[in-house]
Short mmCIF file of C-alpha atoms in Angstrom, two decimals:
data_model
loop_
_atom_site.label_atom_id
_atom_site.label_comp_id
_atom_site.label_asym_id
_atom_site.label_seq_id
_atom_site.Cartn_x
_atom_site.Cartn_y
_atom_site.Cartn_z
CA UNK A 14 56.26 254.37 232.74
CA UNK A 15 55.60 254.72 229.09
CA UNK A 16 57.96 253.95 226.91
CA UNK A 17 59.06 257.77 224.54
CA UNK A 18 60.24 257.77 220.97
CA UNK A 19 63.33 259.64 219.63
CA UNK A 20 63.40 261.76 217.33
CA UNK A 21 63.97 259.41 214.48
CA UNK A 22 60.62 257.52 215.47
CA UNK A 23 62.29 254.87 217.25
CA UNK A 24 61.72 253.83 220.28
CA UNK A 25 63.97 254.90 223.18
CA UNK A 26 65.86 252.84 225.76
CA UNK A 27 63.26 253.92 228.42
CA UNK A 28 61.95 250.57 227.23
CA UNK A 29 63.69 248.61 229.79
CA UNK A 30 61.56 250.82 232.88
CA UNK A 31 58.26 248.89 231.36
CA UNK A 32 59.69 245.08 232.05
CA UNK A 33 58.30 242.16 234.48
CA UNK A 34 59.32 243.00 237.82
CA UNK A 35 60.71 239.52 238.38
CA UNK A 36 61.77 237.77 234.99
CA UNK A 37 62.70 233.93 235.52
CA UNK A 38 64.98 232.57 233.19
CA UNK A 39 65.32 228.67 232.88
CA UNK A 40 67.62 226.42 230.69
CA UNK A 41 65.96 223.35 228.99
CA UNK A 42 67.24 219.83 230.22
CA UNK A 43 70.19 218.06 228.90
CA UNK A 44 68.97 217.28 224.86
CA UNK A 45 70.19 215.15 222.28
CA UNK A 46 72.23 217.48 220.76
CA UNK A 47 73.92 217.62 224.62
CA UNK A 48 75.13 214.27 223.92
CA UNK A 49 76.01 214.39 220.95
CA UNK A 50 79.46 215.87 221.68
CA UNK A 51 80.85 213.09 224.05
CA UNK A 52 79.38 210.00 221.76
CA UNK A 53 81.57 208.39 218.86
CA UNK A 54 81.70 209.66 215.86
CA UNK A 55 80.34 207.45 213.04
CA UNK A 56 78.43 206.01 215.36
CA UNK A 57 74.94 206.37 217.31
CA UNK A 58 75.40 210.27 217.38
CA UNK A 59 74.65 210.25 213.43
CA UNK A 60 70.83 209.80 213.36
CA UNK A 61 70.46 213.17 214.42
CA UNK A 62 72.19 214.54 211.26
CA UNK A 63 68.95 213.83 209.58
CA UNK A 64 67.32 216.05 212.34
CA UNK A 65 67.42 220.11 212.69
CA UNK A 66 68.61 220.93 215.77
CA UNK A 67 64.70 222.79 216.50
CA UNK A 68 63.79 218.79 216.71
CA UNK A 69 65.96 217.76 219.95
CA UNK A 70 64.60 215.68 222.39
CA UNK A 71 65.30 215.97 225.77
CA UNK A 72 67.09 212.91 227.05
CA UNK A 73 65.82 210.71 229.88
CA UNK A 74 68.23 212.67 232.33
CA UNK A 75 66.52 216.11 230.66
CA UNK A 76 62.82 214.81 231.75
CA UNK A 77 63.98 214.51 234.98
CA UNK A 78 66.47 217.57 235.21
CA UNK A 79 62.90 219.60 234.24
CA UNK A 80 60.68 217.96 237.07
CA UNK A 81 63.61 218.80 239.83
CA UNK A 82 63.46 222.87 238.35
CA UNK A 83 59.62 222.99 237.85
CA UNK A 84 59.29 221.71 241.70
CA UNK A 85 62.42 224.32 242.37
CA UNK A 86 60.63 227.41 241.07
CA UNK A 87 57.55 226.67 242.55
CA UNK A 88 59.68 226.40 245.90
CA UNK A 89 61.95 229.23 245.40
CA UNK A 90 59.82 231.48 242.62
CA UNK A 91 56.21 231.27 243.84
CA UNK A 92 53.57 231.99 241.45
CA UNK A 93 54.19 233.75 238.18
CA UNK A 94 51.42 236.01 235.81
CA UNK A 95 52.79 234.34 232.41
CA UNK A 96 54.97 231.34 231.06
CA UNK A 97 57.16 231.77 227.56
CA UNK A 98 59.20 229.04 226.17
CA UNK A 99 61.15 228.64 222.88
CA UNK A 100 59.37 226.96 220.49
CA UNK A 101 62.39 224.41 219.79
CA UNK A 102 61.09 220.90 220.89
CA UNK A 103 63.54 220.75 223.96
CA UNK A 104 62.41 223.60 225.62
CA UNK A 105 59.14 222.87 224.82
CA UNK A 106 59.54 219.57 226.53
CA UNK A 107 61.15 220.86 229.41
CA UNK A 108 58.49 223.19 230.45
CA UNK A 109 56.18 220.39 229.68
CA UNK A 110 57.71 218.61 232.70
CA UNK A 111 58.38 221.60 234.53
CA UNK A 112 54.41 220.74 235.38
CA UNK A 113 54.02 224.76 236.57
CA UNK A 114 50.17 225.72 236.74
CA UNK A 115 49.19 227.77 233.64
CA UNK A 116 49.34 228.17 230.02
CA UNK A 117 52.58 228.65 228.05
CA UNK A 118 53.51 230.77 225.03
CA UNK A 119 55.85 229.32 222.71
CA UNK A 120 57.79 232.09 221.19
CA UNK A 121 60.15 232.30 217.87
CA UNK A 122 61.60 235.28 219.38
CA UNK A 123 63.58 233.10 222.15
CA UNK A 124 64.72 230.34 220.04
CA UNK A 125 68.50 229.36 220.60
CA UNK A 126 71.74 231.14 218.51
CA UNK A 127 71.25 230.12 214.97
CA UNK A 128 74.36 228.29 214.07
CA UNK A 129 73.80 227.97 210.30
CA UNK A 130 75.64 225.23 208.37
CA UNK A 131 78.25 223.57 210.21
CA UNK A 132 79.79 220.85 208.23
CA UNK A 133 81.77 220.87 205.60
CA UNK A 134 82.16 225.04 206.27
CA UNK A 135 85.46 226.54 207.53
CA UNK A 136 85.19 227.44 210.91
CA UNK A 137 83.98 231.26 211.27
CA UNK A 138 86.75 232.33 213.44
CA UNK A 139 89.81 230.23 211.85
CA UNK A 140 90.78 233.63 209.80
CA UNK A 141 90.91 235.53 213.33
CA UNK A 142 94.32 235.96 215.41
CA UNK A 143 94.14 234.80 218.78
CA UNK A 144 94.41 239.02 220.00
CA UNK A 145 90.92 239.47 218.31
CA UNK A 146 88.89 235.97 218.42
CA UNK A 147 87.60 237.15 221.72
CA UNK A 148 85.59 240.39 220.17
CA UNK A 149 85.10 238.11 216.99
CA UNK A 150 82.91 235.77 218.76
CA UNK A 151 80.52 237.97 219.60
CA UNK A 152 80.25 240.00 216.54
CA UNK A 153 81.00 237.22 213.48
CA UNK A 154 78.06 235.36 212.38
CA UNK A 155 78.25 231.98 212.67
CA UNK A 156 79.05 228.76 209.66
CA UNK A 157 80.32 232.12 207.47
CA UNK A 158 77.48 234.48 207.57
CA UNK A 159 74.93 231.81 207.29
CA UNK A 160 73.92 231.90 211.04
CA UNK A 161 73.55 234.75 213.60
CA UNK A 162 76.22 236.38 216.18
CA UNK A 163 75.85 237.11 219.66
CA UNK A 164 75.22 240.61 218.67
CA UNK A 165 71.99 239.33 216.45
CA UNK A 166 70.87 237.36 219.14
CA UNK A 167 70.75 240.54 221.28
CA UNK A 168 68.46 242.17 218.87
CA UNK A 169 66.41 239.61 218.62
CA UNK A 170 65.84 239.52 221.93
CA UNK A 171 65.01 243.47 222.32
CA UNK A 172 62.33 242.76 219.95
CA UNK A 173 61.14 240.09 222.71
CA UNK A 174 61.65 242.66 225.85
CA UNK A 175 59.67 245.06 224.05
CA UNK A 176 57.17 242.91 223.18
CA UNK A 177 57.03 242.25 227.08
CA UNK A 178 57.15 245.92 227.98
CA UNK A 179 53.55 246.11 226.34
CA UNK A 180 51.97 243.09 227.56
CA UNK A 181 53.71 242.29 230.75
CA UNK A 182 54.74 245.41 232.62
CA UNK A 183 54.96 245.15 236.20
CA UNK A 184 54.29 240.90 236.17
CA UNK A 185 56.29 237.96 237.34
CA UNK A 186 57.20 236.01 234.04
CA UNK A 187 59.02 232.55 233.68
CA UNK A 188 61.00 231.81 230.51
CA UNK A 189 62.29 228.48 229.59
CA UNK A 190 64.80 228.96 226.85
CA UNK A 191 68.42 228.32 225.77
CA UNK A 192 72.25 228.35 227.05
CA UNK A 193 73.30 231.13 224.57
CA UNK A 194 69.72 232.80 225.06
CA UNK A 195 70.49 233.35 228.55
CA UNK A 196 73.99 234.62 228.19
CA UNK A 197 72.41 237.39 225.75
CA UNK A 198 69.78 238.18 227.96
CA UNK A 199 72.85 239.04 230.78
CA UNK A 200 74.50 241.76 228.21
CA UNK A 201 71.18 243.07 227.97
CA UNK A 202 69.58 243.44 231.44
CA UNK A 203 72.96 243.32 233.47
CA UNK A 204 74.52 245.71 230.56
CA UNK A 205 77.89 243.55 230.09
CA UNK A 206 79.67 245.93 227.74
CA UNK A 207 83.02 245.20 225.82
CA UNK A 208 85.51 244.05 227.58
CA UNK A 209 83.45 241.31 229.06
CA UNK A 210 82.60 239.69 226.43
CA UNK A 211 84.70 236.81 225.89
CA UNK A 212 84.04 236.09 229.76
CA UNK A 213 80.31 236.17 229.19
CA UNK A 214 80.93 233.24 225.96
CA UNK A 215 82.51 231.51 228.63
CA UNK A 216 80.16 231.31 231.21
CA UNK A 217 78.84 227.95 232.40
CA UNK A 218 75.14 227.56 231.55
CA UNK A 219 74.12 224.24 233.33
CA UNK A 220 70.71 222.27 232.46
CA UNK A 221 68.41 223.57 234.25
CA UNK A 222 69.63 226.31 235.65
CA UNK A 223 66.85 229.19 236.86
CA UNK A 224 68.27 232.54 236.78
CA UNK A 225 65.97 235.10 238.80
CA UNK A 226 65.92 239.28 237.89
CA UNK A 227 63.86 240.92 240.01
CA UNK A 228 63.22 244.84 240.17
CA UNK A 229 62.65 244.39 243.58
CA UNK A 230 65.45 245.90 246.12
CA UNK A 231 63.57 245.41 249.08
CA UNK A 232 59.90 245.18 250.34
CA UNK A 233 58.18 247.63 248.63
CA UNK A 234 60.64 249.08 247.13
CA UNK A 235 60.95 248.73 243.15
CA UNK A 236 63.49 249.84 241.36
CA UNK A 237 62.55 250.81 237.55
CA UNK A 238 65.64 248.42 235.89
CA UNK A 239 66.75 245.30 237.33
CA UNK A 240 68.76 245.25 240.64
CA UNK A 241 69.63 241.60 241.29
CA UNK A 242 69.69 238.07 239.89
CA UNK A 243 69.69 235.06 241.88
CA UNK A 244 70.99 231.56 240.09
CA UNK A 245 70.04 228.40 241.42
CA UNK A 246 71.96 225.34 240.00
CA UNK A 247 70.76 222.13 241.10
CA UNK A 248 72.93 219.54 243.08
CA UNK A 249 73.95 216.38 241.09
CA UNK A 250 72.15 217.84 237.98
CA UNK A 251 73.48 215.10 236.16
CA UNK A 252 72.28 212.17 238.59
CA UNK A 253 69.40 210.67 237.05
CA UNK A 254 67.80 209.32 240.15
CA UNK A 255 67.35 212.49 242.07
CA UNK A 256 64.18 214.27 242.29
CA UNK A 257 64.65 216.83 245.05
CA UNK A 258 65.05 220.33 244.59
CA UNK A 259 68.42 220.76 246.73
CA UNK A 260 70.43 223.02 245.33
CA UNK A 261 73.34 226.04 245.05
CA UNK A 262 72.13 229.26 244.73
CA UNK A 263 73.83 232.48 244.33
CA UNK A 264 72.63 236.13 244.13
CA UNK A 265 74.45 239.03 242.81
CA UNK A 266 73.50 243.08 242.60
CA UNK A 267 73.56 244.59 239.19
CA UNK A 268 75.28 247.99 238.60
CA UNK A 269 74.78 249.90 235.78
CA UNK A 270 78.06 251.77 234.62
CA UNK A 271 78.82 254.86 232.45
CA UNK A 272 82.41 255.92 231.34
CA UNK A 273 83.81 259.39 231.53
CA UNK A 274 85.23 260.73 228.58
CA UNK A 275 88.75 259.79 229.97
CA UNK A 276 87.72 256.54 230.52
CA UNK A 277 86.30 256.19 226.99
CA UNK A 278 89.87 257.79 225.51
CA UNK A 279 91.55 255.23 228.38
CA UNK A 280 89.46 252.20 226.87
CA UNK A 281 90.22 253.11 223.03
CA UNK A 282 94.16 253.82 223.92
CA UNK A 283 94.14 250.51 224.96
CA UNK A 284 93.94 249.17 221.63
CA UNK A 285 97.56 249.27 219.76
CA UNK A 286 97.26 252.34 216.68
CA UNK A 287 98.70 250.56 213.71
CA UNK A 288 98.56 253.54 210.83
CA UNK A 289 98.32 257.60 211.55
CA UNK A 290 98.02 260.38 209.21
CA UNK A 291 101.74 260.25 209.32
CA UNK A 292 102.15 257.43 207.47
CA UNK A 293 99.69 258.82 204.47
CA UNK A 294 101.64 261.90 204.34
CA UNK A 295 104.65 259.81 204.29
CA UNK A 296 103.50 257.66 201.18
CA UNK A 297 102.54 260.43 199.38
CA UNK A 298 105.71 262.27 199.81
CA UNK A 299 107.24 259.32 198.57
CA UNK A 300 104.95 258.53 195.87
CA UNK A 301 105.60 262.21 194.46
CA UNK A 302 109.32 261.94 194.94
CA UNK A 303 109.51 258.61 192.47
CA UNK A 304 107.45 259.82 189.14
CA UNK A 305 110.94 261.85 188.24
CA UNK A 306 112.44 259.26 186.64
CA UNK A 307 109.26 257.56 185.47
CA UNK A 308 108.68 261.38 183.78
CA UNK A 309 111.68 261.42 182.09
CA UNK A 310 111.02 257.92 180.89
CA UNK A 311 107.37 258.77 179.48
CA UNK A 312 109.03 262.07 177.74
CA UNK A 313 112.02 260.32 175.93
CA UNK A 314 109.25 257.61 174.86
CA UNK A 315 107.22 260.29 173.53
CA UNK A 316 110.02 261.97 171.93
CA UNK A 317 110.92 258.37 169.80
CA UNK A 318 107.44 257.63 169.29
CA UNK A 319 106.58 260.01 166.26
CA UNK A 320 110.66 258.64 164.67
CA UNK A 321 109.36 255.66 164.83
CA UNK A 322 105.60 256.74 162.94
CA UNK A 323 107.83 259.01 160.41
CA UNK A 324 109.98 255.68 159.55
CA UNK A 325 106.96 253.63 159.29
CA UNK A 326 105.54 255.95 156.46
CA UNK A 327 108.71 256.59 154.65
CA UNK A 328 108.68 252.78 154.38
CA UNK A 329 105.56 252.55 153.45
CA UNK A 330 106.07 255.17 150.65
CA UNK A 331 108.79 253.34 149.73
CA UNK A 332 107.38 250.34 149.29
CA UNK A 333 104.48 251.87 146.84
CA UNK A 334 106.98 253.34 144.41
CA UNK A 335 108.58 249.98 143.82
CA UNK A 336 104.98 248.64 143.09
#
């Protein structure tokens, strides 16, 4: 299926009939930056503040998190036509390990949520009540404008699928990327609108996690979006000494949903309507109902104006006889 053009030039959504059949999504192994969180401040944690978060190394426990998932996939996944991974060092690492047969791409386009400048900068959503923090995190830019939202990350990642649509249509692809990478790669092949949002930011992302979308419904049978994503989450993921591929795996069906034009009016109704036309007729009522006495106020002003410029020359004249 080719992808059409609207009539602005742009390409259509019938982009998203031209992806992999089966796209495998994995997140890197626990990093540096993982640990940074639970360690002391002021202590160990602060070497990496010399170091841009692209430069994380997978930990000891992340090497070994990666060899469990690349010997899952193989078990689980099969064979796949092409590899991607972020070109940040951790994911790089972890598909290093991973050991799958074949040549990766590194890719800019699949890089994790820039998070911009974080110290010493307010927090982006302290301004935000707690009613609208949940839409704000998806839509505010991170550090203040200086990094990207969720929403940015979504585009970014269209650029990515697109990209995909024209080189691998109809192909199994693995992708070894990021915790936020993956949650905006849900919103855009699961089509998580609105009001799921803040549930989405929530979602647990573990290390090495695979996520599998397949277009496949059954033998045969393939669908033109995605139908179904299996997660596997391995056991123990944080025990160091394991090396099998055991794990929990889950699969849910994706349904694509449209609203009716009630349920559009239902969703926006939802949302308290703080002003109305009401209140501008109101105000202007009010402000034409106040200038009386101000007009009174301006005439008598005008009216003692020129007594006071006709007292001013008399004095004046005054003056200049005396001289």
């Amino acid at each position: 299926v080719s992808t059409q053009s609207t009539g602005n030039g742009r390409p259509s959504m019938s982009w998203l009939l031209d992806l992999p059949i089966d796209l495998v999504l994995v997140r890197h192994g626990q990093s540096e930056g993982n640990l940074y969180k639970d360690m002391c401040e002021d202590g160990v944690r602060e070497r990496l503040h010399a170091r841009h978060t692209s430069q994380f190394r997978l930990t000891d426990l992340g090497r070994a998190q990666a060899l469990r998932a690349g010997k899952l996939v193989q078990e689980k996944v099969g064979t796949v036509d092409k590899m991607y991974c972020s070109e940040y060092t951790r994911a790089v690492e972890t598909a290093g390990h991973m050991s799958l047969v074949g040549g990766v791409h590194t890719e800019f386009l699949i890089r994790e949520l820039d998070s911009g400048m974080q110290r010493g900068v307010a927090h982006p959503l302290a301004e935000f009540t707690e009613a609208t923090r949940p839409l704000a995190r998806w839509w505010v830019r991170k550090s203040s404008g200086s990094g990207e939202s969720m929403a940015d990350l979504c585009q970014r990642l269209q650029m990515f699928l697109q990209e995909l649509c024209y080189s691998s249509a109809g192909m199994r692809v693995l992708i070894v990327c990021h915790g936020q990478v993956i949650r905006a790669f849900k919103a855009l092949l699961e089509g998580v609108q609105k009001p799921n949002y803040d549930q989405l930011m929530d979602e647990e992302i573990p290390n090495c996690v695979i996520r599998w979308y397949t277009r496949r419904e059954s033998v045969g049978e393939v669908r033109s979006r995605m139908v179904s994503m299996t997660q596997f989450v391995l056991k123990d993921v944080e025990d160091i000494e394991r090396t099998d591929t055991e794990s929990e795996s889950t699969t849910v069906m994706i349904n694509y949903t449209t609203l009716t034009a009630k349920e559009l009016c239902e969703r926006a109704e939802q949302i308290p309507q703080l002003i109305n036309n009401s209140d501008l007729v109101a105000e202007k009522r009010a402000a034409e109902g106040e200038p009386n006495s101000k007009k009174r106020k301006t005439t008598e002003q005008v009216r003692v104006r020129p007594h006071a410029h006709t007292l001013l020359r008399r004095a004046s004249g005054g003056l200049a006889a005396r001289q």
